[in-house]
């Protein structure tokens, strides 16, 4: 029996030692070959690593509002920031699209509602719908709600072939239906090179913004 206990103890020491050496080797590898700098590596918390387009929000409306105002206290909008957030949640819930990440997408597309690109604030186009660069303004909507609805409908068109519940206001929906991507893209990273071209890290950038939203007070 004493001999058996000695063997068990020896095995435990060897196992722990192997674990320490393995961890040390990993740290040495990380030091020698650090990760490439990319927004992908900002998504380290598995609780925040939810990439589905369809689903419920993870952030509260208050978190979304707090983050928006922290980045731009005077956003260029024709409605209040609070109204904007409320509409994202209403339209997102109706179609089953995550409203908080859709808002993160708009924050990215509009430069946190500073604009400065081809689209201007009065277009109520928060997702660059119809813009192709070189001064092309893209779609214009008479109301902020319609601009948000079009964005949500376009997201839904990418992720499912189930038609939107409301009349289609997305001017690009019919074109999307004719592409191989219609109803096939399930994740935000799946939009890379599709919603934006080349858009290599388009989805990752949106998710990085969303992760920052989740850090805000509720």
mmCIF file of C-alpha atoms in Angstrom:
data_model
loop_
_atom_site.group_PDB
_atom_site.id
_atom_site.type_symbol
_atom_site.label_atom_id
_atom_site.label_comp_id
_atom_site.label_asym_id
_atom_site.label_seq_id
_atom_site.Cartn_x
_atom_site.Cartn_y
_atom_site.Cartn_z
ATOM 1 C CA UNK A 1 0.000 0.000 0.000
ATOM 2 C CA UNK A 2 2.785 2.568 0.805
ATOM 3 C CA UNK A 3 4.345 1.732 -2.577
ATOM 4 C CA UNK A 4 1.015 2.426 -4.317
ATOM 5 C CA UNK A 5 0.664 5.813 -2.555
ATOM 6 C CA UNK A 6 4.216 6.691 -3.644
ATOM 7 C CA UNK A 7 3.363 5.922 -7.281
ATOM 8 C CA UNK A 8 0.194 8.009 -7.125
ATOM 9 C CA UNK A 9 2.111 10.934 -5.598
ATOM 10 C CA UNK A 10 4.844 10.644 -8.241
ATOM 11 C CA UNK A 11 2.252 10.633 -11.034
ATOM 12 C CA UNK A 12 0.554 13.737 -9.568
ATOM 13 C CA UNK A 13 3.890 15.612 -9.418
ATOM 14 C CA UNK A 14 4.693 14.685 -13.015
ATOM 15 C CA UNK A 15 1.194 15.733 -14.189
ATOM 16 C CA UNK A 16 1.405 19.131 -12.462
ATOM 17 C CA UNK A 17 4.902 19.664 -13.765
ATOM 18 C CA UNK A 18 3.793 18.874 -17.304
ATOM 19 C CA UNK A 19 0.958 21.397 -16.952
ATOM 20 C CA UNK A 20 3.345 24.106 -15.766
ATOM 21 C CA UNK A 21 5.771 23.408 -18.613
ATOM 22 C CA UNK A 22 2.944 23.432 -21.164
ATOM 23 C CA UNK A 23 1.651 26.773 -19.872
ATOM 24 C CA UNK A 24 5.163 28.214 -19.906
ATOM 25 C CA UNK A 25 5.662 27.046 -23.477
ATOM 26 C CA UNK A 26 2.369 28.682 -24.465
ATOM 27 C CA UNK A 27 3.383 32.000 -22.866
ATOM 28 C CA UNK A 28 6.756 31.830 -24.643
ATOM 29 C CA UNK A 29 4.990 31.212 -27.964
ATOM 30 C CA UNK A 30 2.632 34.153 -27.379
ATOM 31 C CA UNK A 31 5.602 36.421 -26.618
ATOM 32 C CA UNK A 32 7.475 35.353 -29.746
ATOM 33 C CA UNK A 33 4.421 35.351 -32.024
ATOM 34 C CA UNK A 34 1.873 37.903 -30.750
ATOM 35 C CA UNK A 35 -1.609 37.867 -32.337
ATOM 36 C CA UNK A 36 -2.131 39.979 -35.447
ATOM 37 C CA UNK A 37 -3.754 43.321 -34.548
ATOM 38 C CA UNK A 38 -7.399 43.019 -35.612
ATOM 39 C CA UNK A 39 -10.841 43.700 -34.216
ATOM 40 C CA UNK A 40 -11.359 39.910 -34.253
ATOM 41 C CA UNK A 41 -9.126 39.588 -31.192
ATOM 42 C CA UNK A 42 -11.227 42.041 -29.210
ATOM 43 C CA UNK A 43 -13.980 39.446 -28.971
ATOM 44 C CA UNK A 44 -12.464 37.425 -26.139
ATOM 45 C CA UNK A 45 -15.437 37.033 -23.811
ATOM 46 C CA UNK A 46 -17.448 33.980 -24.830
ATOM 47 C CA UNK A 47 -20.564 35.475 -23.236
ATOM 48 C CA UNK A 48 -20.365 38.248 -25.826
ATOM 49 C CA UNK A 49 -19.379 35.951 -28.670
ATOM 50 C CA UNK A 50 -22.874 35.579 -30.120
ATOM 51 C CA UNK A 51 -22.649 36.000 -33.864
ATOM 52 C CA UNK A 52 -26.218 35.236 -34.939
ATOM 53 C CA UNK A 53 -28.175 37.908 -36.798
ATOM 54 C CA UNK A 54 -31.515 36.485 -35.713
ATOM 55 C CA UNK A 55 -32.265 36.506 -32.005
ATOM 56 C CA UNK A 56 -33.002 38.576 -28.940
ATOM 57 C CA UNK A 57 -30.974 41.595 -27.798
ATOM 58 C CA UNK A 58 -28.159 41.143 -25.328
ATOM 59 C CA UNK A 59 -27.893 44.841 -24.448
ATOM 60 C CA UNK A 60 -30.618 47.004 -22.908
ATOM 61 C CA UNK A 61 -31.984 50.123 -24.572
ATOM 62 C CA UNK A 62 -30.277 52.192 -21.885
ATOM 63 C CA UNK A 63 -26.907 50.638 -22.651
ATOM 64 C CA UNK A 64 -27.367 51.431 -26.334
ATOM 65 C CA UNK A 65 -28.339 55.010 -25.576
ATOM 66 C CA UNK A 66 -25.492 55.490 -23.103
ATOM 67 C CA UNK A 67 -22.945 54.215 -25.591
ATOM 68 C CA UNK A 68 -24.275 56.297 -28.474
ATOM 69 C CA UNK A 69 -24.118 59.493 -26.418
ATOM 70 C CA UNK A 70 -20.689 58.618 -25.047
ATOM 71 C CA UNK A 71 -19.363 58.511 -28.604
ATOM 72 C CA UNK A 72 -21.352 61.472 -29.900
ATOM 73 C CA UNK A 73 -23.305 63.723 -27.483
ATOM 74 C CA UNK A 74 -24.848 65.594 -30.444
ATOM 75 C CA UNK A 75 -25.662 62.968 -33.092
ATOM 76 C CA UNK A 76 -26.937 64.234 -36.438
ATOM 77 C CA UNK A 77 -30.485 62.889 -36.261
ATOM 78 C CA UNK A 78 -33.933 64.254 -37.046
ATOM 79 C CA UNK A 79 -35.303 62.525 -33.939
ATOM 80 C CA UNK A 80 -33.944 62.168 -30.418
ATOM 81 C CA UNK A 81 -31.329 59.460 -29.753
ATOM 82 C CA UNK A 82 -33.770 57.796 -27.359
ATOM 83 C CA UNK A 83 -36.453 57.617 -30.064
ATOM 84 C CA UNK A 84 -33.921 56.129 -32.442
ATOM 85 C CA UNK A 85 -33.008 53.364 -30.001
ATOM 86 C CA UNK A 86 -36.678 52.642 -29.284
ATOM 87 C CA UNK A 87 -37.420 52.253 -32.994
ATOM 88 C CA UNK A 88 -34.498 49.866 -33.466
ATOM 89 C CA UNK A 89 -35.927 47.666 -30.734
ATOM 90 C CA UNK A 90 -39.484 47.831 -32.092
ATOM 91 C CA UNK A 91 -38.478 47.030 -35.667
ATOM 92 C CA UNK A 92 -35.902 44.448 -34.635
ATOM 93 C CA UNK A 93 -38.306 42.571 -32.367
ATOM 94 C CA UNK A 94 -40.939 42.509 -35.095
ATOM 95 C CA UNK A 95 -38.648 40.715 -37.546
ATOM 96 C CA UNK A 96 -36.582 38.694 -35.067
ATOM 97 C CA UNK A 97 -33.356 40.630 -35.730
ATOM 98 C CA UNK A 98 -31.097 41.545 -32.818
ATOM 99 C CA UNK A 99 -31.798 45.281 -32.441
ATOM 100 C CA UNK A 100 -28.746 46.114 -30.358
ATOM 101 C CA UNK A 101 -26.341 44.712 -32.962
ATOM 102 C CA UNK A 102 -28.310 46.335 -35.784
ATOM 103 C CA UNK A 103 -27.766 49.639 -33.967
ATOM 104 C CA UNK A 104 -24.059 48.809 -33.675
ATOM 105 C CA UNK A 105 -24.065 48.333 -37.438
ATOM 106 C CA UNK A 106 -25.566 51.806 -37.892
ATOM 107 C CA UNK A 107 -23.020 53.327 -35.547
ATOM 108 C CA UNK A 108 -20.302 51.856 -37.734
ATOM 109 C CA UNK A 109 -21.953 52.869 -41.028
ATOM 110 C CA UNK A 110 -22.615 56.476 -39.999
ATOM 111 C CA UNK A 111 -19.430 57.115 -38.044
ATOM 112 C CA UNK A 112 -21.437 57.268 -34.819
ATOM 113 C CA UNK A 113 -23.889 59.632 -36.543
ATOM 114 C CA UNK A 114 -21.176 62.119 -37.390
ATOM 115 C CA UNK A 115 -21.507 61.030 -41.033
ATOM 116 C CA UNK A 116 -18.867 62.599 -43.280
ATOM 117 C CA UNK A 117 -19.231 60.086 -46.131
ATOM 118 C CA UNK A 118 -21.607 59.981 -49.084
ATOM 119 C CA UNK A 119 -24.768 59.672 -46.960
ATOM 120 C CA UNK A 120 -26.046 62.713 -45.047
ATOM 121 C CA UNK A 121 -28.255 62.835 -41.963
ATOM 122 C CA UNK A 122 -31.525 63.913 -43.637
ATOM 123 C CA UNK A 123 -31.564 60.746 -45.745
ATOM 124 C CA UNK A 124 -32.488 58.663 -42.677
ATOM 125 C CA UNK A 125 -30.332 55.947 -44.216
ATOM 126 C CA UNK A 126 -28.454 54.422 -41.296
ATOM 127 C CA UNK A 127 -26.918 51.423 -43.057
ATOM 128 C CA UNK A 128 -25.500 52.750 -46.314
ATOM 129 C CA UNK A 129 -28.258 51.122 -48.355
ATOM 130 C CA UNK A 130 -27.688 51.820 -52.036
ATOM 131 C CA UNK A 131 -24.347 53.583 -51.595
ATOM 132 C CA UNK A 132 -21.529 52.389 -53.809
ATOM 133 C CA UNK A 133 -18.967 55.138 -53.274
ATOM 134 C CA UNK A 134 -17.861 57.926 -55.629
ATOM 135 C CA UNK A 135 -20.503 60.321 -54.288
ATOM 136 C CA UNK A 136 -23.495 58.000 -54.772
ATOM 137 C CA UNK A 137 -25.914 59.026 -52.003
ATOM 138 C CA UNK A 138 -27.935 55.839 -51.888
ATOM 139 C CA UNK A 139 -31.459 55.418 -50.557
ATOM 140 C CA UNK A 140 -33.426 58.169 -48.865
ATOM 141 C CA UNK A 141 -36.329 57.614 -46.471
ATOM 142 C CA UNK A 142 -38.999 60.101 -45.478
ATOM 143 C CA UNK A 143 -38.941 58.983 -41.833
ATOM 144 C CA UNK A 144 -36.277 57.538 -39.524
ATOM 145 C CA UNK A 145 -38.523 54.542 -38.833
ATOM 146 C CA UNK A 146 -38.622 53.650 -42.514
ATOM 147 C CA UNK A 147 -34.835 53.842 -42.737
ATOM 148 C CA UNK A 148 -34.487 51.520 -39.769
ATOM 149 C CA UNK A 149 -37.196 49.211 -41.111
ATOM 150 C CA UNK A 150 -35.378 48.966 -44.442
ATOM 151 C CA UNK A 151 -32.133 48.072 -42.655
ATOM 152 C CA UNK A 152 -33.861 45.406 -40.556
ATOM 153 C CA UNK A 153 -35.604 43.996 -43.635
ATOM 154 C CA UNK A 154 -32.298 43.829 -45.503
ATOM 155 C CA UNK A 155 -30.705 41.963 -42.603
ATOM 156 C CA UNK A 156 -33.653 39.579 -42.538
ATOM 157 C CA UNK A 157 -33.307 38.997 -46.276
ATOM 158 C CA UNK A 158 -29.721 37.885 -45.784
ATOM 159 C CA UNK A 159 -30.498 35.490 -42.963
ATOM 160 C CA UNK A 160 -33.867 33.915 -43.881
ATOM 161 C CA UNK A 161 -36.154 33.517 -46.884
ATOM 162 C CA UNK A 162 -39.186 34.283 -44.687
ATOM 163 C CA UNK A 163 -40.653 37.548 -45.959
ATOM 164 C CA UNK A 164 -40.756 40.617 -43.685
ATOM 165 C CA UNK A 165 -43.995 41.071 -41.770
ATOM 166 C CA UNK A 166 -44.443 44.678 -42.933
ATOM 167 C CA UNK A 167 -44.612 46.049 -46.473
ATOM 168 C CA UNK A 168 -41.118 45.995 -47.929
ATOM 169 C CA UNK A 169 -39.472 49.413 -47.875
ATOM 170 C CA UNK A 170 -35.937 48.135 -48.430
ATOM 171 C CA UNK A 171 -35.072 49.274 -51.979
ATOM 172 C CA UNK A 172 -32.456 46.529 -52.251
ATOM 173 C CA UNK A 173 -34.589 43.621 -51.070
ATOM 174 C CA UNK A 174 -35.694 42.494 -54.542
ATOM 175 C CA UNK A 175 -32.083 42.538 -55.752
ATOM 176 C CA UNK A 176 -30.950 40.581 -52.701
ATOM 177 C CA UNK A 177 -33.518 37.864 -53.460
ATOM 178 C CA UNK A 178 -31.767 37.181 -56.773
ATOM 179 C CA UNK A 179 -28.382 36.554 -55.161
ATOM 180 C CA UNK A 180 -26.952 33.299 -53.727
ATOM 181 C CA UNK A 181 -26.725 35.051 -50.339
ATOM 182 C CA UNK A 182 -30.507 35.379 -49.961
ATOM 183 C CA UNK A 183 -31.568 33.607 -46.763
ATOM 184 C CA UNK A 184 -28.157 31.975 -46.347
ATOM 185 C CA UNK A 185 -26.145 34.327 -44.103
ATOM 186 C CA UNK A 186 -26.642 33.436 -40.441
ATOM 187 C CA UNK A 187 -23.924 35.448 -38.712
ATOM 188 C CA UNK A 188 -22.663 39.030 -38.682
ATOM 189 C CA UNK A 189 -19.271 37.906 -39.902
ATOM 190 C CA UNK A 190 -21.073 36.267 -42.800
ATOM 191 C CA UNK A 191 -21.817 39.787 -44.062
ATOM 192 C CA UNK A 192 -18.112 40.327 -44.747
ATOM 193 C CA UNK A 193 -17.674 41.201 -48.410
ATOM 194 C CA UNK A 194 -21.434 41.201 -48.969
ATOM 195 C CA UNK A 195 -22.981 44.159 -47.156
ATOM 196 C CA UNK A 196 -19.748 46.105 -47.576
ATOM 197 C CA UNK A 197 -17.053 45.492 -50.193
ATOM 198 C CA UNK A 198 -14.359 44.439 -49.632
ATOM 199 C CA UNK A 199 -15.547 44.460 -45.993
ATOM 200 C CA UNK A 200 -12.982 41.902 -44.846
ATOM 201 C CA UNK A 201 -13.655 42.593 -41.138
ATOM 202 C CA UNK A 202 -17.084 44.203 -41.490
ATOM 203 C CA UNK A 203 -18.871 41.831 -39.119
ATOM 204 C CA UNK A 204 -16.038 41.817 -36.603
ATOM 205 C CA UNK A 205 -16.095 45.609 -36.422
ATOM 206 C CA UNK A 206 -19.838 45.617 -35.712
ATOM 207 C CA UNK A 207 -19.416 42.984 -33.003
ATOM 208 C CA UNK A 208 -16.536 44.917 -31.435
ATOM 209 C CA UNK A 209 -18.823 47.965 -31.155
ATOM 210 C CA UNK A 210 -21.544 45.768 -29.690
ATOM 211 C CA UNK A 211 -19.125 44.439 -27.096
ATOM 212 C CA UNK A 212 -18.420 48.016 -26.029
ATOM 213 C CA UNK A 213 -22.172 48.669 -25.729
ATOM 214 C CA UNK A 214 -22.460 45.723 -23.350
ATOM 215 C CA UNK A 215 -19.949 47.359 -21.013
ATOM 216 C CA UNK A 216 -22.184 50.399 -20.487
ATOM 217 C CA UNK A 217 -24.372 50.875 -17.377
ATOM 218 C CA UNK A 218 -27.801 49.296 -17.662
#
